Every structure is written in structure tokens, then in C-alpha cells.
Tab-separated table of C-alpha atoms and ligand atoms in Angstrom:
chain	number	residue	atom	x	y	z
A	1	UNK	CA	0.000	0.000	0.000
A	2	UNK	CA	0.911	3.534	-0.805
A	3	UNK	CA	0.413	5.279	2.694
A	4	UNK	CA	-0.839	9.078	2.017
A	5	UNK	CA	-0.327	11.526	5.390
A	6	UNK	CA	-1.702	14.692	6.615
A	7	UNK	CA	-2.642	16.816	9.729
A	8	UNK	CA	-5.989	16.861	8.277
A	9	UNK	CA	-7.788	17.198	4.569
A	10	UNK	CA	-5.589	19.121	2.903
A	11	UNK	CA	-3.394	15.709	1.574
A	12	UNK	CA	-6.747	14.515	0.117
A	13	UNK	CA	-6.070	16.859	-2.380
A	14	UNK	CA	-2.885	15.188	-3.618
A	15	UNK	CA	-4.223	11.710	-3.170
A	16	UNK	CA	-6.757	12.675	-5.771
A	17	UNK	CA	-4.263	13.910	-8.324
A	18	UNK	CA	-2.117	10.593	-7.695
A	19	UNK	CA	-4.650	8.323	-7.736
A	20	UNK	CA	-5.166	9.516	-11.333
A	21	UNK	CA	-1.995	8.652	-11.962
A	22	UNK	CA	-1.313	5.955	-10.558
A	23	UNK	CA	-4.890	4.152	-10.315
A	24	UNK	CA	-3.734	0.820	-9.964
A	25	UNK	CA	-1.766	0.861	-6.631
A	26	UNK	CA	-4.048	0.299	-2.745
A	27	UNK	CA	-3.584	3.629	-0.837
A	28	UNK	CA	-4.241	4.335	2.798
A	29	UNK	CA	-5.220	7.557	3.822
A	30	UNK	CA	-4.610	9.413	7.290
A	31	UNK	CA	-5.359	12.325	8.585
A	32	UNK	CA	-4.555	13.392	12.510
A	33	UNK	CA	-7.502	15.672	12.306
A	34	UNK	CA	-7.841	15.771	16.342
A	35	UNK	CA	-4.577	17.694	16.273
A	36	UNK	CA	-4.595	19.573	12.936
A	37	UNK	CA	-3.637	22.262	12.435
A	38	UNK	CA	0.007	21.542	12.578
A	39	UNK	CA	0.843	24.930	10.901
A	40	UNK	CA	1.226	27.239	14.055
A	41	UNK	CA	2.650	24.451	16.263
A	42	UNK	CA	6.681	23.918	17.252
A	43	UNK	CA	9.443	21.995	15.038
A	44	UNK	CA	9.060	19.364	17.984
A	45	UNK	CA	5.635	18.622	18.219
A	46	UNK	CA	5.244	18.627	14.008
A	47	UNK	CA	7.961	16.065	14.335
A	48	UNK	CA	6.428	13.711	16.970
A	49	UNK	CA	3.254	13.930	15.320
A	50	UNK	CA	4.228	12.761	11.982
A	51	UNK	CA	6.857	10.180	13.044
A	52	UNK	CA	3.837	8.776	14.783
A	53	UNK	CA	1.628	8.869	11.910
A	54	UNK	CA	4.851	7.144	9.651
A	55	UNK	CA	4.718	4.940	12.478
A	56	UNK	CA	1.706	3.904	12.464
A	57	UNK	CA	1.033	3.432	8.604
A	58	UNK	CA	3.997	1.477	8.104
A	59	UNK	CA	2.478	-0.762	10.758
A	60	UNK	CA	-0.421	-1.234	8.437
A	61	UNK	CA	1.671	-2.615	5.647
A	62	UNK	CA	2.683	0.757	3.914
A	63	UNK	CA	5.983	0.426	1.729
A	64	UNK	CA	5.829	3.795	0.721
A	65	UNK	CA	4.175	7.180	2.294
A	66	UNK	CA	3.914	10.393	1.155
A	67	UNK	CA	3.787	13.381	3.377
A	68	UNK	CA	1.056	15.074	1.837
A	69	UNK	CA	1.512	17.898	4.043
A	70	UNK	CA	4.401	20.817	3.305
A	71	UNK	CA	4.340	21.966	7.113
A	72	UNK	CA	5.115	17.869	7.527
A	73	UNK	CA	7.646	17.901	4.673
A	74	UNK	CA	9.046	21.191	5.585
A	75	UNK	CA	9.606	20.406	9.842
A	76	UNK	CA	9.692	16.633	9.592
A	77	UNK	CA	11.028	14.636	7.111
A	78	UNK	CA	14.878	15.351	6.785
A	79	UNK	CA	14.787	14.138	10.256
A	80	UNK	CA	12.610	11.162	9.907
A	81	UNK	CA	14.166	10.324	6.602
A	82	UNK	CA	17.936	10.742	8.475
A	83	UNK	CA	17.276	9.354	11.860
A	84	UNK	CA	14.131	7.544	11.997
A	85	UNK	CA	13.963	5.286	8.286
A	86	UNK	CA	17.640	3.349	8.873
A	87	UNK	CA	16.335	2.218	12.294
A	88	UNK	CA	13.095	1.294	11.055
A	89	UNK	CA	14.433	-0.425	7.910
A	90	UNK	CA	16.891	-2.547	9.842
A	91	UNK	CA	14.109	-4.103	11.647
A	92	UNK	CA	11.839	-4.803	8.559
A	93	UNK	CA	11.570	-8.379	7.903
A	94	UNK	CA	12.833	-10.141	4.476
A	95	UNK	CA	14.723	-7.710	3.408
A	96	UNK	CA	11.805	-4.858	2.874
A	97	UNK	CA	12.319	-1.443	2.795
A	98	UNK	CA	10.028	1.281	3.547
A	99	UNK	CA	10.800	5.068	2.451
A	100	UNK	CA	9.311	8.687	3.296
A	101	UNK	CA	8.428	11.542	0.897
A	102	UNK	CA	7.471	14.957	1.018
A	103	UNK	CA	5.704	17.300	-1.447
A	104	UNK	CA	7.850	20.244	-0.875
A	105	UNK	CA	11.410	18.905	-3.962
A	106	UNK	CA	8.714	17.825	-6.197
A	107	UNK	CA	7.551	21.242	-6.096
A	108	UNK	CA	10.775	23.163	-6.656
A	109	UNK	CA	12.050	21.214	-9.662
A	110	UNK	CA	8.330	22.706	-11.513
A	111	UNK	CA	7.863	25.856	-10.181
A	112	UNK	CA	11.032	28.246	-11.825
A	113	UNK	CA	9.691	26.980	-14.899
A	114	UNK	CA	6.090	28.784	-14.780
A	115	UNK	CA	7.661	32.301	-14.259
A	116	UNK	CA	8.478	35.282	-16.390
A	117	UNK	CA	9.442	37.602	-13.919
A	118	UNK	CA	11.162	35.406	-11.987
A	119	UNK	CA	8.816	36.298	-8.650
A	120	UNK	CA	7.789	33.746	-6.965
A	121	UNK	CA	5.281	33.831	-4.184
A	122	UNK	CA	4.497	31.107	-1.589
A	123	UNK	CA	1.568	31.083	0.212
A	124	UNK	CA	1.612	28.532	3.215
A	125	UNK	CA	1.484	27.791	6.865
A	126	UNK	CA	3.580	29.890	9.891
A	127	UNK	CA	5.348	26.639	10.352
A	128	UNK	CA	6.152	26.295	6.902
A	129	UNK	CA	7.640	29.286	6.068
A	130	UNK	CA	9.641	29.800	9.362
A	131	UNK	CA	11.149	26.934	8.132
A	132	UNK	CA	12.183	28.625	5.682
A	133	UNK	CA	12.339	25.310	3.450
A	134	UNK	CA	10.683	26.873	0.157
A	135	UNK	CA	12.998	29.900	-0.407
A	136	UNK	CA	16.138	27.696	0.191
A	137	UNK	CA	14.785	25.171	-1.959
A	138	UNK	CA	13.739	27.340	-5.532
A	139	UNK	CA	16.897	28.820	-4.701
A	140	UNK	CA	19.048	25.733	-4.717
A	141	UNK	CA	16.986	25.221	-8.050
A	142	UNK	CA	17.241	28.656	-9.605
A	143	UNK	CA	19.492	31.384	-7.441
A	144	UNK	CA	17.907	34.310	-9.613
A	145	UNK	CA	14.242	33.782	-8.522
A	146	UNK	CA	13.020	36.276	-5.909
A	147	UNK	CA	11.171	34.631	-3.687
A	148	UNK	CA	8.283	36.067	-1.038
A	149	UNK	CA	6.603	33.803	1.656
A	150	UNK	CA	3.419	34.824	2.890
A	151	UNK	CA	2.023	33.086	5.995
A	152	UNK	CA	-1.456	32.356	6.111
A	153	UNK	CA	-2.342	30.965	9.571
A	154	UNK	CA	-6.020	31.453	9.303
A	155	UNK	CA	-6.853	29.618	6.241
A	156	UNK	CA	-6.159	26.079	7.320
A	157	UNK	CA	-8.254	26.839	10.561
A	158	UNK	CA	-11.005	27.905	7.793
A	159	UNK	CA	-10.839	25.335	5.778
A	160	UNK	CA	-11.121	22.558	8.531
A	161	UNK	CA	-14.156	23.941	10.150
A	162	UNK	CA	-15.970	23.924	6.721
A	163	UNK	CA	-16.038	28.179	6.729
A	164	UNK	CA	-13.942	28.629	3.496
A	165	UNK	CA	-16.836	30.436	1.630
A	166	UNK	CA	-17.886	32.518	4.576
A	167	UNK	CA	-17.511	36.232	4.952
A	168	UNK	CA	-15.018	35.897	7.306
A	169	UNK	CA	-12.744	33.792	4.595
A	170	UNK	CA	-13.318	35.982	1.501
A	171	UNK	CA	-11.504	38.784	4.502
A	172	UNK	CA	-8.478	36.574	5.202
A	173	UNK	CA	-7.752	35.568	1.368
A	174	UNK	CA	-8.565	39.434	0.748
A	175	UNK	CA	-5.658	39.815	4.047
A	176	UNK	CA	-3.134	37.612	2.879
A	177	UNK	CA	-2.796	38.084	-0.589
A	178	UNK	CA	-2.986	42.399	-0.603
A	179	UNK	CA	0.116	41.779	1.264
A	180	UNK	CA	2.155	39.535	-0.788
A	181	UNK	CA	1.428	41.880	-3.724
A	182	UNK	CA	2.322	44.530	-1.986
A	183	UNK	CA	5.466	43.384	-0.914
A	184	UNK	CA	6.195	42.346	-4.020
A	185	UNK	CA	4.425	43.431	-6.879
A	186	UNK	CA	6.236	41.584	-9.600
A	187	UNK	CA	5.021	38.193	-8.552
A	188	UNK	CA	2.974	36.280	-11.432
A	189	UNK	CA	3.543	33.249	-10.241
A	190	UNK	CA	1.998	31.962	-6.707
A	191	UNK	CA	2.360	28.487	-5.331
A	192	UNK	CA	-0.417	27.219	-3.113
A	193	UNK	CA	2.630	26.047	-0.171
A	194	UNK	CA	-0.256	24.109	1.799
A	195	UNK	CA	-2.445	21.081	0.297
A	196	UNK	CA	-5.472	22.613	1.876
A	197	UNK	CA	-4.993	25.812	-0.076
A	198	UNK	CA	-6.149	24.136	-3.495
A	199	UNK	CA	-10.029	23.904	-1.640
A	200	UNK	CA	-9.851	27.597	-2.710
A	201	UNK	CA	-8.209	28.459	-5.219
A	202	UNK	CA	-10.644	29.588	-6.893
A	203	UNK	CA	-11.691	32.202	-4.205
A	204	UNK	CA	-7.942	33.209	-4.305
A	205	UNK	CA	-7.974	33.467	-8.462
A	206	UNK	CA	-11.166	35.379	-7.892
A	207	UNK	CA	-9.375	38.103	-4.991
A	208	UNK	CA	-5.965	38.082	-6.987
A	209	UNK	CA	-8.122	39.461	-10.387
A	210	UNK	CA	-10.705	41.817	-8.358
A	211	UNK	CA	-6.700	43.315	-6.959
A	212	UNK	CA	-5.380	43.463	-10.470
A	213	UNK	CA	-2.739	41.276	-10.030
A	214	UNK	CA	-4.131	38.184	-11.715
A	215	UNK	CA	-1.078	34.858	-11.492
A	216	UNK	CA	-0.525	31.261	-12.182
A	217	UNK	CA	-1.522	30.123	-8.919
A	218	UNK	CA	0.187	26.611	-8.716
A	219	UNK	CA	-1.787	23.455	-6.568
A	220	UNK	CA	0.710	20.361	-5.961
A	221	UNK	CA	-1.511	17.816	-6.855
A	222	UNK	CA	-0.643	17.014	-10.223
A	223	UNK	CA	3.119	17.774	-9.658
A	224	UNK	CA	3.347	15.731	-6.912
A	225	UNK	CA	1.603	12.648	-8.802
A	226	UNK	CA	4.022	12.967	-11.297
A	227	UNK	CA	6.822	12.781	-9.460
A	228	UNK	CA	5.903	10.067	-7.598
A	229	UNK	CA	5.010	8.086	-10.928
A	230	UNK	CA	8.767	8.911	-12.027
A	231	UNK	CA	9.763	8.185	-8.587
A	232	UNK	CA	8.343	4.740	-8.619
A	233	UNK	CA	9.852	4.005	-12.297
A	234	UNK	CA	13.229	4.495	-11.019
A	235	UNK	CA	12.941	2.251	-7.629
A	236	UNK	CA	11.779	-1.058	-8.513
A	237	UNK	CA	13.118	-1.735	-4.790
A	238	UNK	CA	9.696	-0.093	-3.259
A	239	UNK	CA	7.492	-0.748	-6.518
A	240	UNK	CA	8.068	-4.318	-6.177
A	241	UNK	CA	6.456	-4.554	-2.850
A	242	UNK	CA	3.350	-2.478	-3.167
A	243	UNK	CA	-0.024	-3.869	-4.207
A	244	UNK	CA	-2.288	-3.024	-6.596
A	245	UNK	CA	-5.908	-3.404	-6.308
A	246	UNK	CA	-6.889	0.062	-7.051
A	247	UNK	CA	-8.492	0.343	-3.674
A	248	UNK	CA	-8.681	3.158	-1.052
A	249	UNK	CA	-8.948	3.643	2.396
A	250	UNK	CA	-9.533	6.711	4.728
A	251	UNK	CA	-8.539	7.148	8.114
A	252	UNK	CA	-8.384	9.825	10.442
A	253	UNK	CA	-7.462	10.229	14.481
A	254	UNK	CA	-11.328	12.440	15.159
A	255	UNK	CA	-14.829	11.394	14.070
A	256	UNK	CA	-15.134	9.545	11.236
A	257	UNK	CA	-18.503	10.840	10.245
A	258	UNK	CA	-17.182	14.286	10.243
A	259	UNK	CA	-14.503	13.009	8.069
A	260	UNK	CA	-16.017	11.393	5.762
A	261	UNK	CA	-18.775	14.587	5.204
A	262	UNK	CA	-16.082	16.969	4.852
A	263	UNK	CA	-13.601	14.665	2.747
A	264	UNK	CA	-16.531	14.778	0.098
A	265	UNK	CA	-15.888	18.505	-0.854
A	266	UNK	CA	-12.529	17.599	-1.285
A	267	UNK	CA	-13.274	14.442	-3.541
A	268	UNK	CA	-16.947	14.666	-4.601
A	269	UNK	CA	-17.187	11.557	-4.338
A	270	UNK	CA	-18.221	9.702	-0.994
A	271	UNK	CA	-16.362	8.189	1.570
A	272	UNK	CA	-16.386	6.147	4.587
A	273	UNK	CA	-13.446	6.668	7.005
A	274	UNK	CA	-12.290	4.478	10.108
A	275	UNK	CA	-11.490	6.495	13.103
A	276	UNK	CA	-8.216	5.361	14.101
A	277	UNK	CA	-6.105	5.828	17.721
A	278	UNK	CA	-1.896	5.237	17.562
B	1	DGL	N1	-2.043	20.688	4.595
B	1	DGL	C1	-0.963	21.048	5.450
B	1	DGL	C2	0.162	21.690	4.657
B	1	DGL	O1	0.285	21.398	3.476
B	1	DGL	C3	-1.423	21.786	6.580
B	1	DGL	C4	-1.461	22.293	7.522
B	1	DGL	C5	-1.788	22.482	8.921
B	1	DGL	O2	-2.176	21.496	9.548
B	1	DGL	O3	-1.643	23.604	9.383
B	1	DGL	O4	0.970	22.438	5.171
């Protein structure tokens, strides 16, 4: 099984774009929606949390996760992928192997290719850009981008309580982007840093043109996806091992009714998640 990870919904946004890719393979969705957001929490905590997720899916047969999640990829998994996978993997039995990815290269190797002005913007999470992670990235990729970050700490909050078309979220998209264009006002190209952010995009598309600043705003899904299918063509050594049923499962740490109402605006299609303790 392909394992797919996030603090809440946002990663159900990727496993749709993979799972369009890559059809044939069983995936096994989490989400640790009792303790989402991660976004405003400490290196420390993001860490513990998704080690325990990692954990916990590898437990239920995952050969392979993805950390659907940037504020995941971004405080976690240089650390999990250093420290945590060679202990792991020297316990596996015959011989298996179990790896960790995040959303956050796949993203860089695409993104200095859809400017012009060589502006980027990156809309995300407090944790994610104290990190710091995207700007060091692109720039490891392309040193003459100019990159802003723009944190957007209410908008996961938003989106998990189901108020992403309210009044009060047309004020914070309104918030956030103003001041990335104003800070930089050559940006035309705008990635979507957080997998929840794609839930509305077109609310941000919508605020960007009624500023005058109209951009590519960039969602992960499909880059991600691709990656991964490239990924998986040139390691036969986790391929090998992962079945392929073309099923799906959902899980997540809070109620699974809740989940499973709420997963369908990020789907539309229905679901029926498992709530799940580790
Ligand atoms: N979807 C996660 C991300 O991509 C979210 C964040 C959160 O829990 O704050 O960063």
C-alpha cells in the first residue's frame, strides 16, 4: 500500500491527483484531524506527530508514504528520513524497505519553470515558512528567482471547520494576498505552499483578479503525482512490494462521520473513514 499523510484534509487533495496517476496501486489515507492544524505548532511537536503517523502506517503494511503535508515535509522529514527510516528499515523483515516523501522537492524542480518575472510567491502555513524550506529550496533550483513567503495561519483553521466560503474567509484571502502583492508586486507566479490551499483556489484566483494582479496560482496535486510516478519508475526496490488493487482507504485520528462529510468537498465523491487511535 501507498500510505498518504496529513494533519488533516488538505493531503486529500494530492491523493486525488495521484490516484489519477497511478490508479492501480491500494492507498491508505490518514489524517490526525484531532490535532490539525500543525501549521502554528513547534518543530518538535510537528515532528512527533508525523513520526507517529509514519509509524503507524507502516504498521499497516505501507511500503511507501507520502507526506502530503508541506508543514510535515518542511519540519519533519529530513529528520525522519535521516534518523528515523535506517532504524526502522533494519528491523523490517525479508529484506523490505520502507521510504518517506514529502511534497515540498517535487515542487521546486516545476515551479522556476512557470515564471516570467522570476517572482515567486508562496503562500503557506507559519510553520512552513519559518522553516524557511521553500525559499532555500527554488533557490538551490534557480538562485535568480526572488522569492516572497506569505504566511497564512487562518486559512487552514477555515478550511477545517468547513467556513472557506464565509464572509469571514473571503476577509483573510482578501488579508493575505494584498500583502504579498504589496510586498512584491512583480510576482505572477503563486504556489499554493499548503495542500489545503487548493479547496480555494478559486476564491484566491477570484481576490488576486478583483486586486489586479491576476497569477498562475500553482496546486501540488498534479506535480506531486508525477513525481511520484517517475519516482516509482526508477525504484523497482519499493514498486516491487506495493499492491495493486486500485483500492482506497480513509482514516483519520477524530470522528469519522465528520470526516467522511467533509472529505466529500474535497473528492466529490463519498467516503467512509475508520477512526483510528496510535
Ligand atoms: N495541509 C498542510 C500543509 O500542506 C497543513 C497544515 C496544517 O495542519 O496547518 O501544510
Amino acid at each position: 500500500m501507498i500510505g498518504v499523510f496529513d494533519s488533516g484534509y488538505g493531503g486529500l487533495t494530492i491523493l486525488q491527483q495521484i490516484r489519477k496517476v497511478l490508479p492501480e496501486y491500494d492507498y491508505l489515507y490518514l489524517g490526525d484531524n484531532a490535532r490539525a492544524p500543525y501549521g502554528t505548532r513547534s518543530f518538535e511537536c510537528i515532528y512527533r506527530y508525523t513520526l507517529d503517523a509514519v509509524s503507524y502506517l507502516i504498521r499497516q503494511g505501507c511500503g511507501l508514504i507520502i507526506l502530503a503535508c508541506n508543514t510535515a515535509s518542511a519540519k519533519a522529514l529530513r529528520t525522519i528520513q535521516q534518523h528515523d527510516l535506517p532504524l526502522i528499515n533494519k528491523k523490517m523483515a525479508n529484506g523490505q524497505k520502507v521510504n518517506v516523501l514529502g511534497v515540498i522537492r517535487p515542487t521546486v524542480e516545476v515551479v522556476p519553470s512557470l515564471t516570467q518575472t522570476k517572482h515567486v510567491g508562496v503562500l503557506a502555513t507559519p510553520g512552513t515558512v519559518a522553516s524557511d524550506s521553500y525559499r532555500i529550496e527554488l533557490l538551490k533550483q534557480a538562485p535568480d528567482l526572488i522569492v516572497t513567503q506569505q504566511s497564512c495561519p487562518m486559512w487552514v483553521p477555515l478550511i477545517e471547520v468547513g467556513e472557506h466560503d464565509s464572509e469571514g474567509a473571503k476577509y483573510f484571502i482578501h488579508k493575505y494576498l494584498q500583502e504579498i502583492i504589496t510586498r512584491d508586486p512583480m510576482i505572477d507566479t503563486l504556489l499554493l505552499g499548503c495542500t489545503h490551499y487548493p479547496l480555494i483556489k478559486q476564491a484566491i484566483d477570484a481576490e488576486l483578479t478583483s486586486l489586479g494582479h491576476p497569477c498562475n496560482t500553482i496546486a501540488q496535486g498534479e506535480i506531486v503525482a508525477h513525481s511520484l510516478a517517475d519516482y516509482l519508475r526508477r525504484h523497482p526496490e519499493y514498486e516491487t512490494q506495493l499492491t495493486r488493487n486500485g483500492s482506497c482507504s480513509y482514516l483519520t485520528t477524530d470522528d469519522a462521520d465528520r470526516f467522511s462529510t467533509a472529505a466529500e468537498l474535497f473528492l466529490t465523491h463519498p467516503v467512509s473513514a475508520t477512526r483510528v487511535e496510535y
